[in-house]
Amino acid sequence: MSASKEDPLVIFTPSGKRGRFPAGTPVLTAARQLGVDIDSVCGGRGICSKCQVAPAYGEFPKHGVTVREGALSEWNKVEERYKTKRGLKEGRRLGCQATIQGDMVIDVPPESQVHKQVVRKRAEAREIVMDPATRLYYIEVAEPDMHNPKGDLERLMEALWDQWKLTNIIGDLRTLQMLQPALRQGKWKVTVAIYWGRGRSNGRIIQVWPGYYEGSVYGVAFDVGSTTVACHLCDLVTGEVKASSGLMNPQIRFGEDLMSRVSYSMMNPGGHVEMTKAVREAINALIGQVAAEAMIDREEIVEGVLVGNPVMHHLLLGIDPVELGGAPFALATSDSITLWAKEIEIEMHPDARVYILPCIAGHVGADAAAVALSESPHQQDDMMLVVDVGTNAEILLGNRERILACSSPTGPAFEGAQISAGQRAAPGAIERVRIDPVTKEPRFRVIGGGAWSDEEGFAHGPEVTGICGSGIIEAIAEMRIAGIIDEDGAIGSADLIGSPRVVQEGRTWAYVLHDGRAEGGPLVSVTQNDVRAIQLAKAALYAGARLLMDQMGVETVDKVILAGAFGAHISPLHALVLGMIPDCELEKVTSAGNAAGTGARIALLNSAARREVEAVVSRIEKVETAVEPKFQEHFVNAMAVPHKTDAYPRLGAHVTLPAVNFRDTGRDGGDGAEGGRRRRRRG
Amino acid sequence: MSASKEDPLVIFTPSGKRGRFPAGTPVLTAARQLGVDIDSVCGGRGICSKCQVAPAYGEFPKHGVTVREGALSEWNKVEERYKTKRGLKEGRRLGCQATIQGDMVIDVPPESQVHKQVVRKRAEAREIVMDPATRLYYIEVAEPDMHNPKGDLERLMEALWDQWKLTNIIGDLRTLQMLQPALRQGKWKVTVAIYWGRGRSNGRIIQVWPGYYEGSVYGVAFDVGSTTVACHLCDLVTGEVKASSGLMNPQIRFGEDLMSRVSYSMMNPGGHVEMTKAVREAINALIGQVAAEAMIDREEIVEGVLVGNPVMHHLLLGIDPVELGGAPFALATSDSITLWAKEIEIEMHPDARVYILPCIAGHVGADAAAVALSESPHQQDDMMLVVDVGTNAEILLGNRERILACSSPTGPAFEGAQISAGQRAAPGAIERVRIDPVTKEPRFRVIGGGAWSDEEGFAHGPEVTGICGSGIIEAIAEMRIAGIIDEDGAIGSADLIGSPRVVQEGRTWAYVLHDGRAEGGPLVSVTQNDVRAIQLAKAALYAGARLLMDQMGVETVDKVILAGAFGAHISPLHALVLGMIPDCELEKVTSAGNAAGTGARIALLNSAARREVEAVVSRIEKVETAVEPKFQEHFVNAMAVPHKTDAYPRLGAHVTLPAVNFRDTGRDGGDGAEGGRRRRRRG
């Protein structure tokens, strides 16, 4: 088909691609020749309706064309049948049926694009473009012929070549076993799902359906955390999240944190096998939940993507994590892995493939790689700091030029552990705290209740049960703002503070947030040891970030992203006040929620993103906090609240921190056993 | 290392490759640079001793060199240690240790060659050259380094590249799981077994052993016949057959022949699943037997090759063979298949791969492809006819220019079925028969007994139980030579023949070979119906061969190969007398034994042979006997014994067939019910 200057001009939107085509050319054909992103499963046979387009009529000065009635061929029988049977939106045409008759402007709506964008809740986040590894193809296979004794599979392969120009496709035993009946049931017409591996070569048939398959295929993205396992079920055609769910990681019974699980494996021969079994069971339970919620069969889930920290990664794979428990923290594998779901006993489609993101280092795992994919420092001009706060904090610092990573041993204080009234983030936990700088009286909010403690509705909310990580952060930051603790983190005595909220506890003081003991409830106070535990944790986090900044040779960062479930609840202002993170304009500190889970979802929906994250991870420079002398120095310096007085104006909020040091009064409330061990005066 | 004209000249035998190398070059290095076929697993570290060479000293006028003492470096410590520890043949050196000091002639003995030849029993058969898909490599892996957080697997891959120039190697989950402990146990030295797939790309690690692995790896070659399943266990390094075994195919309980098994599947929903289970169980039992015999663990068997007719092929794969039961005889797949052994529930090494040869057509299976590989018509200048005689005869005709194939429905008569005293080839069955043309008295030999029936030792042999396929062929051919049956296959009456051996049986006559009834044994006679059954079978076989000759446009063939267990026992002379096969010089008719099993073994030991058989099969032109009118014509014409009188001189043996036709005497002994139906006078 060669076009001349007299042929109709066709302009596709939103791509703007344009060309001239002889009258009678189907719109789909024109679109394909121009490389317009338009979907089709049936290959232009008017069956799948994926190639729907919306012709526009009238004057288009911008494009320099006038589209007249009759510029597209008349509504045809195939379109009529399709509309009657399945419905077609007003103004829509089937791209494979409508032919070009005159100058045209044709819109390809998002749902007709293969590489459609998936909407993300955060406006500032990168777009997710659909480019799934599994795709559907409808084909018509030649019937068997005695004189040409090719097998069913070989004729299928010929059809894939003739009708889709697909080559080097692998059909395995399951394909073979289902192909024979499917071809006959579908009268030599079938739909096949092909999984495209690395680099779009060597496609692999994973399913064959008789005739045109009306359904979709699904994938699951998992973030396997030490504490919780989170799962999103996604439609691999539309990109839509069909269901999400989460479960406590049942490995918790073998140890609360990572190191205690590694220890369990060291102390109990075969212990890692039990932990592997536990996490795989949780994954299977979650798949059952999300499949039930979306009302699909788990066998319709054809792909999975998994991320997790190195210990979770190894346990998931059935590898003893013992080497990760000590230097040199040797990973069994650092690269990405693609394997059959059944190899790791994950129950979904029998040929489902699972992709596991690469690990950055022995302490910075596939979850951090997923955060890097989601937050994309490699696509930033700004110097971006990403902290994924959990038992360990994974820290990334960089831009499109260079990216550094480290892991910092924050310990479990941020998750409410080692805190006197601490608890996990669950209904009843105090999560927001404000303290009046004048009266020193607190007000707070609990998870599961909308009202503040001084508001009317508070009594209707859940009973107060304790304080979670974000609550303790805010409490301590507010105590600092209210002058209840000093720069070194010492709680002033009742006398000094002049508030009945400050009570003696052993040799030190505590601040009572809530006393429910009269009603059989808990006493929720912030003790000196609580402050020390948070100081240690935040100092570790800050020191890690600072170490990366040293290595990068920068004094400030342009953006801070707080990732992780904890990061989602933390108040950026209070994090800055506390000195958890380096100074940055308040509005440049944002929370990314479960960025690791989002990264897993991106890798699930876009196979090019898998290559992208592999390339990024290979470029990330790992900094080992454990052996860097500077880390210890930063750590010690970061114990204070705040550590740098010139930081306040940059907070961009009306916060003043009183320049108080109770040590100067000779009545140091600090030096609790834990804090004192590592504390040193600043130089 | 650049060589000059003054450098020592090194000549390797048997290859004759020669070159000059600077003094001090290790022999292995020189050999590799010249492309001499020399083995090494340890990469020249003096561990594996695979690179043993035999230096020769003295005058070599043929090569134009004189080799003096001192032309090789002195015996070194590594060689001394190796000799003490493991022994080294007199005159042998380790190629990686001995260095060149002067002009040298160095022999690479067969056991040091990678591509060594495996000896076959038949002198005329093609050589088997070792080129196994699975190879062993010893490597030294870098220790983990905190500052370079690459995983164990990635450092292993680097070592494979650095030390062996291997790239694109895949390590799967099992590799990962065993790698971590193996590396530490072997102190960062391991031996890996790599399975090389199609085209030597994408090697796949299937096993990792700590340190240098002293053992070997094994493979099994299976010929899955309708009646028997045969298995050879081979050493994949030496090529040696370590054990062989065979079992009755337990599918026999679902039907004696192929069509009755297809019918079973048609009549019983899920019936094919039972048959699949049965044959897989037999395969697993055989693996157990051969592994026990060779005293290895079944997990040391890392590869399998399977061949079988299309119905066996499909049942083995778990595919309903029902489509093979009728036109158009559609195969589920015709190409070769590589799959994991565990996919078809074959119990060997957990990552063992199984290769299944391609099928030629719906009636001519992977067993015929294996015969083609073993007998290699594609490497012949002569026009070669290969017949694999079983319930169906698979027939190949061709040379390096062109190959044709067909399947001919000979029925089970050749296997002793449908014969009055017929039985399978087993001890007690008459397998050899001679009849004195004058006295008409028979002498015979039974399976399991060395002596003829008129010899002294005969009584010590097994009791006569019946007659097997090769016995009935010889009996009828001898009856024809002795004038007991005529050209049409009619047995003459007792009067005409003048022998008490000829007795009346209903309306026709029979020839008594053995009457053991007095001792409670059987009566073994050749009845008119027996003759008719063999006539039908041999006519089908002959007609198939003749049809291919028509299509090829040849009147004669240069060579005939009789393949299959039956073909191994048949007497070429008697086959020619009977007119089973087209006329050919007697010495050009040979038996190949279980050529299908041999073909499977070749494909096991030489992965290039897999590509070869795939290429050959894609070239073979399939001729469908069922729809070729000429086949029926040839079949009718081939009923007579013999069909062409001008053939006798070409037999190359002193055989005269009396020109007798009992119909001329008016006393036709023939026209038994079965024979008469299809019989027609020749034109």
CSV table of C-alpha atoms in Angstrom, one decimal, chain A residues 428-433 443-464:
chain,number,residue,atom,x,y,z
A,428,GLY,CA,-6.2,2.3,70.2
A,429,ALA,CA,-2.6,3.4,69.7
A,430,ILE,CA,-1.8,7.1,70.1
A,431,GLU,CA,-0.6,8.3,66.8
A,432,ARG,CA,-0.8,12.1,66.9
A,433,VAL,CA,0.3,14.3,69.8
A,443,ARG,CA,-3.9,16.4,73.3
A,444,PHE,CA,-3.7,13.3,71.1
A,445,ARG,CA,-5.5,11.2,68.7
A,446,VAL,CA,-5.6,7.4,68.5
A,447,ILE,CA,-5.7,5.0,65.5
A,448,GLY,CA,-9.3,4.2,64.7
A,449,GLY,CA,-10.7,7.3,66.2
A,450,GLY,CA,-11.2,10.6,64.3
A,451,ALA,CA,-11.4,13.0,67.2
A,452,TRP,CA,-8.6,14.6,69.3
A,453,SER,CA,-8.6,13.8,73.1
A,454,ASP,CA,-9.9,17.3,73.9
A,455,GLU,CA,-12.8,17.0,71.4
A,456,GLU,CA,-16.3,15.7,72.1
A,457,GLY,CA,-16.3,12.7,70.0
A,458,PHE,CA,-13.1,11.2,71.5
A,459,ALA,CA,-15.0,9.1,74.0
A,460,HIS,CA,-16.8,7.3,71.2
A,461,GLY,CA,-13.5,6.2,69.7
A,462,PRO,CA,-11.4,3.2,70.7
A,463,GLU,CA,-10.0,2.9,74.2
A,464,VAL,CA,-6.4,4.1,74.5
